Amino acid sequence: MRYCIIILTHLIAFTSFGQIKDRRAKLEIKGRVNEISVAPDEKIWLVNAMGNAYYTESIHSNWHHKKPFFKSKDDFDNPHFDRISFFNKDTAILTGYISVSQSEYKKNGFYSTQDGGQTWKLLDYGGDSWIYDVFVDKRGYAWMGGSSGDIYFSKDYGQNWEKLNSPYNSSSRIHSIFMLNTNEGISGALENYIYYTKNNWKSSKKIPTPFDQKKYENEGGYSDNRIEKIIQWDNYIVVNQSGNIFYTDANEINWRKFSVKIIDFELDQDSKKLLAITDSLNIVSLSTPTKFYNISNEPLKQFPLDIQVVNQSLYIISHNYEIYKVESKGVSRVIPYTTDIKIRKPLLVKQSKKIKWGIEGNQIYLAEGHKDEWYRENVVDFEISDFELINDSTAILWDGVNNNYIYSLNDHNAAIYFPNNPLTDFLTSPIKSFSIFSGSQGCYHSVEHEVNYKRINDSIFTTSTFSAIHYPDKEPDTTFENQVNIHLLFRTLSTINRNPTAIPTLRDFQISSADKKNYLALVDEKLKSKETDFFSVKKKVNKEFYYSVLSMLDTLNSSIIEKILNKHEGGWSTTSNWFTIQIINQINDTLNIGRNYYISTLPWNLPWVYHYKGLNFNCYDIAFSRFINSCIPDDFMDKEVFDNSFLILEIADYLYNQPKK
């Protein structure tokens, strides 16, 4: 099967060939989307947490923002939409966290349409729940449930509802429901429960979950061993429990893993095949739990947010809200665009002599002269965080993570770019001063530490004070008398200039016996305090394993250091942290060096991100980190990361978190 990337940009954006400029705006989705909703006529809808609704007639059509069909005082008063469930192309219900009356806190509402979404009517289903899942069929039957634990049933396309005899309550909370017919079905809850029924929930029977059968350990941070999704596929039951996917024979419950590791699945009701996405983001079709074949030749570009099967086609929405359609004739991948509005001014804009360039996300825009009439030049497969113009037709793009790319309007292609002697201009003038900052800011705190060094002669930088600002009060400066060698800093920067992105080996860190002793003390301290990273994949710590890591260091694969230093944070926080350096030369050129993070930084604050004259690059030079460590007092923020014991701990965490073979 071929893999078609249908973004259309490549067809109409190349103005050098005299083609029409692509002036479609990227659809602005305001609010979190949880699911993709596809009607039987393949009209696609997206609804979100802000009460917004967006739709397109088909995957290749123009998108529209549906005019709000509810009254609201402000965005905080909007209903929370989760999904649209279609009985047929005209009739559907919209559910989520919805009140019939805005004056009441009770969540008893849902919306109904009988004209394909042109108009919506707010109705009361008689309960009070955040609806987590809905199952509907072509005959007009519907089942839904959520935070109250109740199951509600309709047999007239959602116009009237009755409460069934649910085995769940507001503590267990039903989270997924699947019905084979009007009587037989299965459901799962957030609190490690699975029940099935043979009489439409007049009665039900509990079956053991994968967690009950000890098929996995809860190491992913889940506190409730939740049933994310459950379906019945032929004679099998398939479940996603806390991110772990298993199947079992429906008549004899013994949970097993599939022959291929999958991260999401959906049943094709027509072909009775199970469509799934693997951990490598390939799309597969399973006829049995052990027999499968790849549907596409290439993996998805992003992790799936939600999937749905309609007319034997698999629809996927990714985390960056791109839409995929997987069908027998190929795979379509589209970005939702609209002609209802113009392209707004991009977040990053730079002017060359004849053309204005704009960047937002992975989109490259152009505008002629000094006008703001933007059109799309191209879409690349990475997010662009900064860029520098070389001339009218060439730019260097920085992905904000690891790589620079050179992009040309001549061939409309982004190719990896390696900076060549990027600090030469800066180093032609002597360094006169530098400053080091380390800070943290969150909802209830703001802290920054600062030291400043000035040149006093041809060989020495000196400082005399250490500033610490703690919001709302500024602590008095404390004495910190220190001198560092000018030539050492110059030599270090010169080495970086010659090979700016060189990766150190483990030997370069010069791990000593004292480092190993400090590492063991660090492990003991963390075990004693039971300290864990909230975003860590693994929660339980094996003391014997962490102690044994020291014996592995001499035989460690060299690629592991590079993987550790290029590790990205797995979480996000309202607190932001930074460690930055500003180096100024005699002609007042400024070299900015820094590292930003949310939860935790990496050993020796590597890699540093260098920014000079519009160019960015990662630097892994351990000598520079050692120099910075020599410039800061012991109580400076993040001082502890400039230590090999922290490096060994990161190595141990990496090895411990590797999948068990």
XYZ file of C-alpha atoms in Angstrom:
661
model
C 0.000 0.000 0.000
C 1.339 3.411 -0.881
C 1.718 6.203 1.668
C 0.358 9.518 0.364
C 1.124 12.690 2.317
C -1.654 14.945 1.117
C -0.920 18.342 2.598
C -1.239 20.068 -0.804
C 1.393 22.638 0.097
C 3.873 21.049 -2.274
C 1.350 21.365 -5.097
C 0.454 25.023 -4.819
C 3.021 26.841 -2.709
C 5.909 26.943 -5.163
C 5.434 30.421 -6.543
C 8.614 30.255 -8.612
C 6.681 28.037 -11.024
C 3.883 30.568 -11.368
C 1.352 28.566 -9.428
C -1.368 29.914 -7.155
C -0.226 30.965 -3.691
C -1.638 28.895 -0.838
C -3.405 31.423 1.392
C -5.401 28.931 3.462
C -5.047 29.545 7.187
C -4.271 26.750 9.591
C -7.405 25.978 11.579
C -7.089 27.589 15.021
C -8.357 25.013 17.500
C -8.851 26.766 20.831
C -9.132 24.206 23.593
C -8.156 20.576 24.138
C -9.471 17.940 21.721
C -9.900 14.392 23.093
C -11.492 12.453 20.239
C -12.113 12.456 16.503
C -15.762 12.125 15.423
C -16.574 10.855 11.912
C -20.082 10.539 10.448
C -21.132 7.665 8.147
C -20.864 10.071 5.178
C -17.278 10.739 6.390
C -17.891 14.295 7.488
C -15.297 14.911 10.221
C -15.932 16.809 13.451
C -13.639 17.946 16.248
C -15.078 19.280 19.504
C -13.131 20.492 22.503
C -12.941 21.516 26.132
C -13.827 25.149 25.345
C -17.146 24.196 23.774
C -15.917 24.774 20.223
C -16.875 22.613 17.246
C -15.051 22.321 13.916
C -16.017 20.311 10.849
C -15.148 19.454 7.264
C -17.214 17.711 4.591
C -14.400 15.223 3.872
C -10.765 14.743 4.765
C -9.574 16.813 1.775
C -12.135 19.624 2.179
C -11.983 23.057 3.742
C -12.540 23.244 7.519
C -15.038 25.507 9.275
C -15.483 26.721 12.847
C -19.095 25.992 13.805
C -20.869 29.021 15.216
C -21.475 28.415 18.970
C -24.912 26.897 19.595
C -25.057 27.711 23.305
C -25.226 30.837 25.429
C -22.196 31.638 27.547
C -21.079 34.545 29.725
C -17.400 33.919 28.952
C -14.999 31.096 28.010
C -14.976 29.814 31.603
C -18.728 29.260 31.391
C -18.574 27.177 28.197
C -19.675 23.526 28.194
C -16.930 20.923 27.881
C -17.386 18.926 24.665
C -15.717 15.509 24.331
C -17.243 13.710 21.334
C -20.010 13.426 18.757
C -21.541 9.955 18.328
C -23.320 9.311 15.010
C -26.278 6.965 14.520
C -26.364 7.908 10.837
C -25.195 10.822 8.721
C -27.999 13.074 10.018
C -28.578 11.991 13.610
C -26.000 12.281 16.379
C -25.499 13.219 20.018
C -22.773 15.429 21.481
C -21.663 14.589 25.019
C -19.139 15.644 27.636
C -19.404 17.841 30.746
C -22.583 19.755 29.977
C -25.337 21.424 32.022
C -28.885 21.948 30.790
C -29.080 25.155 32.821
C -26.069 27.385 33.353
C -27.490 28.385 36.723
C -27.047 24.792 37.929
C -23.877 22.871 38.636
C -25.619 19.620 37.692
C -24.123 18.037 34.543
C -27.263 16.571 33.032
C -27.093 17.786 29.450
C -26.206 16.655 25.952
C -26.842 18.003 22.467
C -28.782 16.307 19.686
C -28.854 16.968 15.945
C -31.118 15.511 13.261
C -29.788 17.489 10.296
C -26.128 16.505 10.161
C -24.944 19.109 12.654
C -26.522 22.185 11.080
C -28.587 22.729 14.232
C -28.217 21.344 17.750
C -30.756 21.023 20.551
C -29.808 20.906 24.237
C -31.556 18.024 26.039
C -31.613 16.524 29.540
C -30.756 12.830 29.917
C -31.815 12.839 33.574
C -28.500 12.221 35.303
C -25.515 14.111 36.651
C -22.232 12.941 35.200
C -19.221 13.778 33.117
C -19.820 11.405 30.201
C -16.592 9.458 29.582
C -17.770 7.103 26.829
C -20.688 6.528 24.472
C -21.592 3.515 22.327
C -24.221 3.881 19.568
C -25.458 1.720 16.685
C -27.338 2.237 13.412
C -30.660 1.143 14.911
C -30.773 4.141 17.232
C -29.610 2.378 20.397
C -27.156 4.182 22.679
C -25.343 3.517 25.956
C -23.266 6.037 27.866
C -21.628 6.461 31.253
C -19.050 8.421 33.179
C -18.073 9.965 36.489
C -21.233 9.018 38.404
C -20.761 5.345 37.527
C -24.300 5.168 36.123
C -25.088 3.634 32.716
C -27.762 5.370 30.638
C -29.613 3.717 27.752
C -31.646 5.077 24.832
C -33.476 3.183 22.093
C -34.750 6.215 20.146
C -31.585 7.917 18.871
C -30.881 9.610 22.195
C -34.202 11.411 22.581
C -35.150 9.601 25.802
C -32.946 7.868 28.372
C -33.306 5.388 31.208
C -30.821 4.509 33.930
C -29.740 0.866 33.923
C -28.523 -1.290 36.798
C -24.865 -0.297 36.672
C -22.280 -2.282 38.673
C -20.271 0.940 39.164
C -20.529 3.999 41.390
C -18.952 7.450 41.622
C -15.777 5.948 43.080
C -15.175 3.311 40.413
C -16.522 5.470 37.488
C -17.320 3.700 34.229
C -14.784 4.694 31.579
C -15.407 2.466 28.534
C -18.416 0.564 27.214
C -18.879 -1.754 24.223
C -22.055 -3.581 23.189
C -22.271 -6.625 20.912
C -26.049 -6.257 20.577
C -28.952 -4.937 22.608
C -28.278 -7.404 25.425
C -24.618 -8.434 25.441
C -21.839 -6.040 26.289
C -18.739 -5.319 28.317
C -17.466 -2.290 30.199
C -14.536 -1.115 32.279
C -13.976 1.446 35.014
C -11.234 3.706 36.286
C -10.828 1.668 39.470
C -9.654 -1.676 38.024
C -13.068 -3.199 37.245
C -14.398 -5.074 34.204
C -17.992 -6.319 34.004
C -19.963 -7.999 31.245
C -23.695 -8.445 30.797
C -26.023 -10.715 28.804
C -29.264 -8.849 29.557
C -28.516 -5.157 28.963
C -27.147 -4.558 32.473
C -30.106 -5.928 34.383
C -27.366 -8.052 35.882
C -23.639 -8.251 35.279
C -20.648 -10.346 36.199
C -17.189 -9.181 37.187
C -14.186 -10.677 35.418
C -10.530 -10.380 36.502
C -8.487 -7.601 34.931
C -4.901 -7.951 33.666
C -3.780 -6.242 36.876
C -5.763 -8.748 38.950
C -3.942 -11.557 37.140
C -0.588 -9.814 37.749
C 0.108 -9.490 34.030
C 1.929 -6.192 34.587
C 3.246 -4.028 37.391
C 1.854 -0.553 37.849
C 5.033 1.391 37.113
C 3.642 4.095 34.847
C 2.392 6.510 37.488
C -1.245 5.377 37.364
C -2.866 5.244 40.788
C -6.098 3.516 39.763
C -5.165 0.816 37.197
C -7.778 2.312 34.933
C -9.502 0.606 32.040
C -8.804 3.033 29.202
C -10.649 1.092 26.485
C -12.335 -2.279 26.175
C -14.013 -4.062 23.233
C -15.167 -7.540 22.282
C -13.621 -8.818 19.056
C -15.082 -12.083 17.813
C -14.394 -14.510 20.690
C -11.799 -12.235 22.258
C -11.887 -9.353 24.695
C -9.292 -6.631 24.106
C -8.410 -4.120 26.809
C -6.121 -1.176 27.422
C -5.414 -1.026 31.137
C -3.145 1.808 32.290
C -1.448 1.865 28.901
C -0.961 -1.924 28.763
C -2.870 -3.738 26.024
C -3.954 -7.377 26.386
C -6.415 -9.841 24.903
C -8.145 -12.911 26.289
C -10.527 -15.600 25.141
C -13.959 -14.430 26.261
C -14.833 -17.874 27.632
C -11.643 -18.380 29.639
C -10.103 -15.218 31.076
C -6.331 -15.404 30.748
C -4.884 -12.082 29.633
C -2.042 -12.214 27.105
C -0.046 -9.726 25.092
C -0.345 -9.507 21.322
C 2.392 -10.801 19.043
C 3.108 -7.174 18.135
C 3.207 -4.379 20.711
C 0.315 -1.995 20.117
C -0.604 1.324 21.728
C -4.165 1.773 20.440
C -6.805 -0.302 18.679
C -10.268 -0.106 17.143
C -12.623 -2.746 15.752
C -13.782 -2.607 12.136
C -17.382 -3.755 12.618
C -17.786 -4.575 8.906
C -14.693 -6.715 8.283
C -14.448 -7.885 11.932
C -10.720 -7.136 11.841
C -8.869 -5.349 14.590
C -7.002 -2.255 13.381
C -4.156 -1.135 15.604
C -1.190 1.210 15.913
C 2.094 -0.269 17.106
C 4.625 1.282 19.453
C 6.715 2.125 16.372
C 3.654 3.995 14.996
C 2.990 1.511 12.205
C -0.622 0.706 11.321
C -1.524 -2.987 11.321
C -4.576 -5.143 10.689
C -5.090 -8.260 12.829
C -7.272 -11.186 11.765
C -6.314 -13.043 14.972
C -4.186 -11.991 17.963
C -1.156 -13.653 16.335
C -1.767 -12.885 12.645
C -1.296 -9.364 11.364
C 0.052 -7.387 8.431
C 1.202 -3.801 7.961
C -1.329 -1.545 6.282
C 1.115 1.295 5.592
C 4.728 1.321 4.484
C 5.665 4.262 6.703
C 4.871 5.030 10.349
C 2.768 7.920 11.577
C 4.611 11.195 12.075
C 3.063 11.807 15.503
C 1.542 9.734 18.297
C -2.210 9.154 17.934
C -4.590 11.054 20.172
C -7.668 9.075 19.113
C -8.760 6.665 16.376
C -12.102 5.656 14.846
C -13.209 3.254 12.109
C -15.843 4.376 9.582
C -16.663 2.611 6.289
C -13.673 0.270 6.724
C -11.331 3.280 6.891
C -9.281 4.108 9.973
C -9.372 7.776 10.953
C -6.643 9.078 13.254
C -6.090 12.413 14.954
C -2.534 12.947 16.160
C -1.360 14.947 19.155
C -0.593 17.917 16.895
C -4.115 17.665 15.410
C -3.139 16.304 12.019
C -5.747 13.967 10.517
C -5.016 10.611 8.867
C -7.312 8.421 6.808
C -6.148 4.838 6.269
C -8.013 3.019 3.490
C -7.402 0.304 0.913
C -6.013 2.715 -1.697
C -3.562 4.479 0.577
C -2.971 6.704 3.575
C -3.904 10.384 3.525
C -2.380 12.813 6.004
C -3.765 16.334 6.189
C -3.408 19.461 8.244
C -6.795 21.116 8.891
C -6.890 24.325 6.820
C -9.613 26.919 6.343
C -10.340 29.669 3.834
C -12.827 31.300 6.212
C -10.043 33.510 7.613
C -6.736 34.886 6.347
C -3.359 33.665 7.540
C -2.554 35.753 10.588
C 0.856 37.283 11.226
C 3.172 34.388 12.205
C 4.822 34.315 15.625
C 8.338 34.665 14.153
C 8.834 37.248 11.399
C 12.037 38.455 9.726
C 12.476 40.766 6.763
C 14.954 40.196 3.948
C 15.485 42.688 1.127
C 12.560 41.654 -1.049
C 10.634 39.046 0.951
C 9.259 38.792 4.469
C 9.608 35.361 6.082
C 7.285 34.070 8.796
C 7.452 30.927 10.929
C 4.863 29.350 13.200
C 5.161 25.758 14.370
C 6.216 23.714 11.365
C 4.747 26.146 8.831
C 6.873 28.454 6.650
C 5.134 31.562 5.321
C 6.176 34.333 2.930
C 4.916 37.845 2.204
C 6.103 40.052 -0.621
C 7.917 43.253 0.272
C 6.770 44.757 3.557
C 3.138 43.656 3.252
C 1.338 41.330 5.649
C -0.476 39.352 2.941
C 0.886 35.959 3.912
C 0.919 32.738 1.914
C 2.241 29.292 2.747
C 5.642 28.355 1.345
C 5.918 24.893 2.872
C 5.316 22.594 5.823
C 8.264 20.734 7.340
C 8.271 17.656 9.571
C 9.665 19.414 12.652
C 8.744 22.357 14.848
C 10.793 25.508 14.180
C 11.690 27.525 17.279
C 13.973 30.113 15.618
C 15.452 30.964 12.240
C 18.068 33.188 10.614
C 17.926 34.625 7.102
C 21.008 34.250 4.918
C 19.464 36.070 1.948
C 16.073 36.455 0.252
C 15.863 32.790 -0.676
C 17.771 30.972 2.078
C 17.217 30.540 5.813
C 18.678 28.449 8.614
C 15.951 26.805 10.717
C 16.500 25.722 14.342
C 14.269 22.968 15.745
C 14.908 23.994 19.348
C 16.075 20.499 20.236
C 19.111 19.239 18.339
C 19.334 20.290 14.729
C 19.729 23.189 12.333
C 18.372 22.926 8.799
C 19.176 25.024 5.756
C 16.079 25.827 3.734
C 16.081 27.182 0.181
C 13.242 28.638 -1.869
C 14.996 27.249 -4.928
C 14.368 23.596 -4.121
C 11.863 24.003 -1.239
C 13.816 21.528 0.834
C 15.141 21.496 4.415
C 18.519 19.767 4.788
C 20.544 19.195 7.963
C 23.001 22.045 8.515
C 26.113 21.877 10.688
C 27.442 25.258 11.859
C 30.995 25.939 10.689
C 33.114 27.955 13.145
C 30.042 29.769 14.522
C 31.959 31.775 17.168
C 34.778 33.119 14.977
C 33.408 36.672 14.802
C 32.814 36.783 18.540
C 36.322 35.566 19.401
C 38.065 38.198 17.249
C 37.475 40.676 20.073
C 38.707 40.094 23.664
C 36.115 39.145 26.281
C 35.453 41.936 28.779
C 32.780 40.431 31.086
C 30.332 37.615 31.663
C 27.338 36.937 33.915
C 25.764 33.706 35.160
C 22.091 33.402 36.112
C 20.103 30.516 37.563
C 16.425 30.906 38.324
C 13.017 29.392 38.834
C 9.535 30.848 38.519
C 6.147 29.347 39.258
C 2.707 30.213 40.540
C 3.919 31.116 44.024
C 7.623 31.740 43.736
C 10.273 33.607 41.787
C 13.957 33.042 42.500
C 17.111 34.034 40.636
C 20.788 33.787 41.548
C 23.389 35.885 39.770
C 27.145 36.365 39.670
C 28.979 38.865 37.459
C 32.613 38.783 36.365
C 34.641 41.689 34.999
C 38.051 41.727 33.388
C 40.689 43.386 35.577
C 43.771 42.654 33.464
C 44.870 40.513 30.538
C 44.531 37.247 32.426
C 41.961 37.546 35.236
C 38.186 37.872 35.601
C 37.027 38.688 39.107
C 33.794 38.923 41.088
C 33.064 40.073 44.614
C 29.314 39.584 45.120
C 26.611 36.966 44.790
C 23.025 38.190 44.313
C 19.963 36.151 45.252
C 16.493 37.483 44.498
C 13.598 35.696 46.216
C 10.191 37.170 45.348
C 8.779 39.262 46.860
C 11.908 40.136 48.834
C 15.438 40.659 47.598
C 18.057 39.179 49.854
C 21.140 41.331 50.429
C 24.151 40.587 48.243
C 26.635 38.274 49.899
C 30.379 38.267 49.565
C 31.735 35.889 46.962
C 35.303 36.678 46.047
C 36.541 34.610 43.148
C 38.943 34.877 40.228
C 39.010 32.834 37.031
C 41.430 32.658 34.134
C 40.565 34.612 30.973
C 42.704 32.374 28.787
C 40.916 29.248 30.032
C 37.540 30.613 28.917
C 38.980 31.751 25.568
C 40.589 28.362 24.913
C 37.372 26.554 25.814
C 35.293 28.698 23.454
C 37.905 28.276 20.712
C 37.668 24.493 21.048
C 33.889 24.712 20.811
C 34.200 26.942 17.741
C 36.277 24.309 15.941
C 33.867 21.458 16.732
C 30.658 22.945 18.169
C 28.546 19.785 18.469
C 31.103 17.167 19.548
C 29.670 14.567 21.966
C 31.849 13.649 24.981
C 32.661 10.057 25.868
C 32.258 8.668 29.372
C 36.041 8.888 29.750
C 35.866 12.661 29.155
C 33.896 13.060 32.396
C 36.859 11.624 34.388
C 34.763 9.712 36.931
C 36.761 9.210 40.126
C 36.465 6.946 43.159
C 35.083 9.902 45.090
C 32.394 10.360 42.417
C 31.355 6.722 42.811
C 31.213 7.044 46.582
C 29.096 10.190 46.283
C 26.794 8.368 43.857
C 26.095 5.590 46.378
C 25.354 8.202 49.020
C 22.978 9.912 46.589
C 21.160 6.619 45.918
C 20.822 5.948 49.653
C 19.485 9.446 50.215
C 16.848 9.118 47.510
C 15.785 5.660 48.663
C 15.523 6.850 52.238
C 13.354 9.820 51.304
C 11.423 7.691 48.766
C 11.938 10.457 46.257
C 10.463 9.761 42.819
C 10.086 11.767 39.651
C 6.359 12.332 39.009
C 6.881 11.953 35.269
C 9.140 8.894 35.483
C 8.103 5.819 33.524
C 9.246 3.547 36.348
C 8.301 4.150 39.966
C 9.781 1.309 41.964
C 13.515 1.445 42.630
C 15.662 -1.652 42.956
C 18.530 -0.845 45.312
C 20.653 -3.795 44.183
C 20.395 -2.720 40.558
C 21.394 0.872 41.298
C 24.373 -0.317 43.327
C 25.451 -2.651 40.517
C 25.630 0.156 37.935
C 29.137 1.124 39.074
C 30.469 -2.202 37.804
C 28.874 -1.556 34.393
C 30.550 1.785 33.700
C 33.720 0.371 32.119
C 31.760 -1.652 29.555
C 29.054 0.903 28.859
C 28.096 1.358 25.214
C 29.364 4.743 24.011
C 25.991 5.605 22.462
C 24.311 5.648 25.891
C 25.962 8.940 26.889
C 24.660 10.603 23.743
C 21.162 9.245 24.400
C 21.224 10.502 27.993
C 22.434 13.973 27.024
C 19.769 14.189 24.322
C 16.971 13.007 26.608
C 13.872 15.184 26.565
C 11.581 15.872 29.482
C 8.495 13.709 29.572
C 6.326 16.219 31.400
C 5.319 19.832 31.680
C 4.912 22.110 34.663
C 3.724 25.617 35.481
C 7.180 26.133 36.969
C 9.962 27.092 34.558
C 13.669 26.907 35.371
C 16.689 28.343 33.632
C 20.464 28.505 33.777
C 21.949 31.131 31.454
C 25.283 32.765 30.711
C 25.919 36.046 28.902
C 29.430 36.663 27.610
C 30.269 40.134 26.244
C 33.356 41.087 24.242
C 35.094 44.444 23.835
C 32.867 45.527 20.918
C 29.757 44.655 22.966
C 28.811 41.573 20.990
C 26.849 39.209 23.248
C 27.073 35.431 23.245
C 24.034 33.906 24.995
C 24.301 30.395 26.392
C 21.618 28.631 28.359
C 19.465 25.716 29.314
C 15.744 25.769 30.167
C 13.684 23.001 31.746
C 10.494 22.274 33.687
C 11.172 19.400 36.093
C 14.855 18.465 36.074
C 17.950 19.284 34.080
C 20.665 16.918 32.842
C 24.183 16.217 34.190
C 26.566 19.162 33.941
C 23.679 21.132 32.414
C 24.418 19.546 29.047
C 23.691 20.264 26.324
C 24.068 24.032 26.423
C 22.215 25.974 23.742
C 24.436 28.653 22.191
C 22.849 31.646 20.476
C 24.940 34.144 18.549
C 23.938 36.450 15.684
C 20.727 34.548 15.008
C 22.354 31.103 14.919
C 21.586 28.416 17.512
C 23.390 25.168 18.220
C 23.733 22.575 20.972
C 27.066 22.271 22.737
C 28.112 19.246 24.830
C 31.532 20.510 25.909
C 32.301 19.239 29.418
C 35.209 21.694 29.785
C 32.811 24.623 29.483
C 30.571 23.137 32.203
C 33.596 22.667 34.456
C 34.564 26.290 33.897
C 31.063 27.494 34.838
C 31.108 25.284 37.929
C 34.325 26.994 39.035
C 32.615 30.383 38.723
C 29.629 29.875 41.048
C 29.349 29.579 44.855
C 28.321 26.360 46.579
C 24.775 27.583 47.292
C 24.125 28.696 43.719
C 20.945 27.203 42.219
C 21.576 23.947 40.302
C 25.158 23.722 41.571
C 24.521 20.048 42.357
C 24.152 19.044 38.683
C 27.813 19.878 38.021
C 28.869 16.591 39.539
C 29.636 13.127 38.197
C 27.491 11.461 40.869
C 24.486 13.046 39.173
C 25.740 11.724 35.818
C 26.015 8.165 37.173
C 22.489 8.431 38.588
C 21.185 9.458 35.150
C 22.994 6.485 33.609
C 21.420 4.189 36.204
C 17.945 5.623 35.569
C 18.397 5.141 31.825
C 19.480 1.514 32.194
C 16.765 0.743 34.734
C 14.025 2.181 32.523
C 14.927 0.102 29.482
C 12.191 -2.348 28.416
C 12.611 -5.774 29.937
C 13.499 -8.393 27.319
